[in-house]
Short mmCIF file of C-alpha atoms in Angstrom, two decimals:
data_model
loop_
_atom_site.label_atom_id
_atom_site.label_comp_id
_atom_site.label_asym_id
_atom_site.label_seq_id
_atom_site.Cartn_x
_atom_site.Cartn_y
_atom_site.Cartn_z
CA MET A 1 0.00 0.00 0.00
CA MET A 2 2.69 2.50 0.93
CA GLY A 3 4.59 1.87 -2.29
CA ASP A 4 1.57 2.77 -4.42
CA ASN A 5 1.03 6.14 -2.74
CA GLU A 6 4.70 7.03 -2.92
CA GLY A 7 4.77 6.25 -6.64
CA ARG A 8 1.88 8.60 -7.32
CA ARG A 9 3.21 11.37 -5.11
CA THR A 10 6.67 11.53 -6.62
CA PRO A 11 5.69 13.24 -9.91
CA LEU A 12 3.46 15.71 -8.03
CA LEU A 13 6.16 16.41 -5.47
CA ASN A 14 8.63 16.86 -8.33
CA LEU A 15 6.18 19.25 -10.01
CA GLY A 16 5.88 21.27 -6.80
CA VAL A 17 9.66 21.58 -6.55
CA GLN A 18 9.91 22.43 -10.26
CA VAL A 19 7.27 25.15 -10.03
CA SER A 20 8.73 26.61 -6.81
CA MET A 21 12.25 26.70 -8.20
CA ARG A 22 11.12 28.28 -11.46
CA VAL A 23 9.15 30.99 -9.65
CA LEU A 24 12.22 31.76 -7.49
CA ILE A 25 14.42 31.90 -10.60
CA ILE A 26 12.05 34.30 -12.33
CA GLY A 27 11.96 36.47 -9.19
CA ALA A 28 15.76 36.60 -8.86
CA ALA A 29 16.26 37.30 -12.57
CA MET A 30 13.59 40.02 -12.58
CA ALA A 31 15.14 41.63 -9.50
CA SER A 32 18.57 41.62 -11.13
CA LEU A 33 17.09 43.01 -14.32
CA TRP A 34 15.15 45.77 -12.55
CA VAL A 35 18.07 46.91 -10.40
CA MET A 36 20.38 47.07 -13.42
CA ILE A 37 17.92 48.86 -15.71
CA THR A 38 17.09 51.53 -13.12
CA ASN A 39 20.73 52.05 -12.19
CA ARG A 40 22.01 55.52 -13.07
CA GLU A 41 24.24 58.07 -11.36
CA VAL A 42 25.76 61.39 -12.36
CA ALA A 43 29.15 62.30 -10.91
CA SER A 44 31.66 65.10 -11.28
CA VAL A 45 35.37 64.41 -11.64
CA TYR A 46 37.70 67.41 -11.72
CA GLY A 47 34.73 69.60 -12.62
CA ILE A 48 33.62 67.39 -15.53
CA ALA A 49 30.22 65.77 -15.10
CA PHE A 50 29.68 62.25 -16.39
CA GLU A 51 26.84 59.79 -16.19
CA ALA A 52 27.10 56.10 -15.33
CA LYS A 53 24.38 53.91 -16.87
CA TYR A 54 24.15 50.21 -17.56
CA SER A 55 23.56 50.85 -21.26
CA TYR A 56 27.06 52.33 -21.64
CA SER A 57 28.58 48.89 -21.01
CA SER A 58 28.16 46.04 -23.48
CA ALA A 59 28.61 43.49 -20.67
CA PHE A 60 25.84 45.07 -18.59
CA ARG A 61 23.56 45.26 -21.63
CA TYR A 62 24.27 41.56 -22.24
CA LEU A 63 23.34 40.83 -18.62
CA VAL A 64 20.03 42.66 -19.04
CA TYR A 65 19.17 40.86 -22.29
CA ALA A 66 20.25 37.51 -20.87
CA GLN A 67 18.09 38.04 -17.77
CA ILE A 68 15.13 38.80 -20.04
CA ALA A 69 15.87 35.55 -21.89
CA VAL A 70 16.19 33.65 -18.59
CA CYS A 71 12.80 34.98 -17.44
CA ALA A 72 11.14 34.10 -20.76
CA ALA A 73 12.72 30.64 -20.97
CA THR A 74 11.90 29.87 -17.34
CA LEU A 75 8.30 30.98 -17.84
CA PHE A 76 8.10 28.76 -20.93
CA THR A 77 9.58 25.78 -19.07
CA LEU A 78 7.21 26.40 -16.17
CA VAL A 79 4.37 25.51 -18.50
CA TRP A 80 6.46 22.73 -20.04
CA ALA A 81 7.12 21.21 -16.59
CA CYS A 82 3.38 20.99 -15.95
CA LEU A 83 2.96 19.12 -19.25
CA ALA A 84 5.96 16.88 -18.58
CA VAL A 85 4.26 15.38 -15.51
CA ARG A 86 1.62 13.88 -17.78
CA ARG A 87 3.90 13.02 -20.71
CA ARG A 88 7.14 11.55 -19.56
CA GLY A 89 8.90 11.95 -22.91
CA LEU A 90 8.99 15.71 -22.45
CA VAL A 91 11.33 15.57 -19.45
CA PHE A 92 14.52 15.34 -21.54
CA ALA A 93 13.52 18.40 -23.56
CA LEU A 94 12.86 20.20 -20.27
CA PHE A 95 16.37 19.27 -19.13
CA PHE A 96 17.82 20.57 -22.40
CA PHE A 97 16.05 23.95 -22.05
CA ASP A 98 17.13 24.21 -18.41
CA LEU A 99 20.72 23.52 -19.40
CA LEU A 100 20.69 26.19 -22.12
CA THR A 101 19.14 28.70 -19.73
CA THR A 102 21.74 27.91 -17.07
CA LEU A 103 24.57 28.41 -19.54
CA THR A 104 23.09 31.73 -20.66
CA ALA A 105 22.78 32.90 -17.05
CA ILE A 106 26.38 32.05 -16.11
CA SER A 107 27.86 33.56 -19.27
CA ALA A 108 26.02 36.85 -18.72
CA PHE A 109 26.96 36.91 -15.04
CA SER A 110 30.61 36.25 -15.87
CA ALA A 111 30.80 39.02 -18.45
CA ALA A 112 29.10 41.55 -16.18
CA PHE A 113 31.20 40.48 -13.20
CA ALA A 114 34.41 41.05 -15.17
CA GLU A 115 33.22 44.52 -16.17
CA GLY A 116 32.23 45.29 -12.58
CA TYR A 117 35.60 44.13 -11.30
CA VAL A 118 37.42 46.50 -13.64
CA GLY A 119 35.06 49.30 -12.61
CA LYS A 120 35.75 48.69 -8.95
CA TYR A 121 39.49 47.92 -8.99
CA GLY A 122 40.69 49.19 -12.38
CA ASN A 123 43.46 47.60 -14.42
CA LYS A 124 46.85 49.21 -13.86
CA GLN A 125 48.52 47.39 -16.76
CA ALA A 126 45.95 48.73 -19.22
CA GLY A 127 45.82 52.17 -17.58
CA TRP A 128 42.13 51.85 -16.60
CA LEU A 129 41.31 53.62 -13.38
CA PRO A 130 38.62 52.43 -10.97
CA ILE A 131 35.41 54.48 -11.14
CA CYS A 132 33.58 53.25 -8.05
CA GLY A 133 35.26 55.93 -5.98
CA TYR A 134 33.23 58.48 -7.94
CA VAL A 135 29.92 56.64 -8.42
CA HIS A 136 29.33 54.77 -5.15
CA VAL A 137 25.58 54.26 -5.55
CA TYR A 138 25.96 53.02 -9.12
CA CYS A 139 28.58 50.45 -8.10
CA SER A 140 26.53 49.30 -5.10
CA ARG A 141 23.51 48.72 -7.32
CA VAL A 142 25.64 46.83 -9.85
CA THR A 143 26.83 44.62 -6.99
CA ILE A 144 23.23 43.94 -5.92
CA SER A 145 22.23 43.16 -9.50
CA LEU A 146 25.18 40.78 -9.88
CA ALA A 147 24.30 39.06 -6.60
CA MET A 148 20.72 38.49 -7.78
CA SER A 149 22.01 37.30 -11.15
CA PHE A 150 24.30 34.82 -9.41
CA ALA A 151 21.40 33.65 -7.24
CA SER A 152 19.34 32.97 -10.36
CA PHE A 153 22.27 31.01 -11.81
CA VAL A 154 22.65 28.90 -8.65
CA LEU A 155 18.92 28.16 -8.61
CA LEU A 156 19.04 27.28 -12.32
CA PHE A 157 22.00 24.98 -11.74
CA ILE A 158 20.19 23.15 -8.93
CA LEU A 159 17.06 22.94 -11.08
CA THR A 160 19.07 21.53 -14.00
CA VAL A 161 20.52 18.82 -11.76
CA LEU A 162 17.05 17.98 -10.45
CA THR A 163 15.64 17.88 -13.98
CA ALA A 164 18.51 15.67 -15.14
CA SER A 165 17.78 13.31 -12.26
CA ALA A 166 14.08 13.24 -13.18
CA ALA A 167 14.92 12.64 -16.86
CA ARG A 168 17.08 9.68 -15.87
CA HIS A 169 14.18 8.03 -14.08
CA TYR A 170 11.78 8.33 -17.02
#
């Protein structure tokens, strides 16, 4: 008797975990996206005013576009996960989409992190000076956005492992 109930609960429990993880991923990606898009600061250096915006950096623009893609793909796979409970053949495709989304998230995070590192610490060999001393709020918000982006990556990675495990059992 116990074995029958456990067998029926497993796909539903898996669906609950899938849905919860995907909602958390969408939330973290949207938070990262929102903080980065609304990030802007004007500073004055030696009497010359300059503006710091995410759109001035190709790496930060890539992060924004990748986070939009992560949200869209995760929303799509949220629906797909609900269908995969009923049709077991769809689980491998779900794993494949999760893997692609995870790779997109880590590549965007890595590019933006590298840009943020140079902004914070500079690069003496290349002659690039750090700018965070002049735009504190901008750099703090970039850090928050990167932290949320990394959180969405970690959640996606865990989800991909869980999906791979589910695909192996079907």
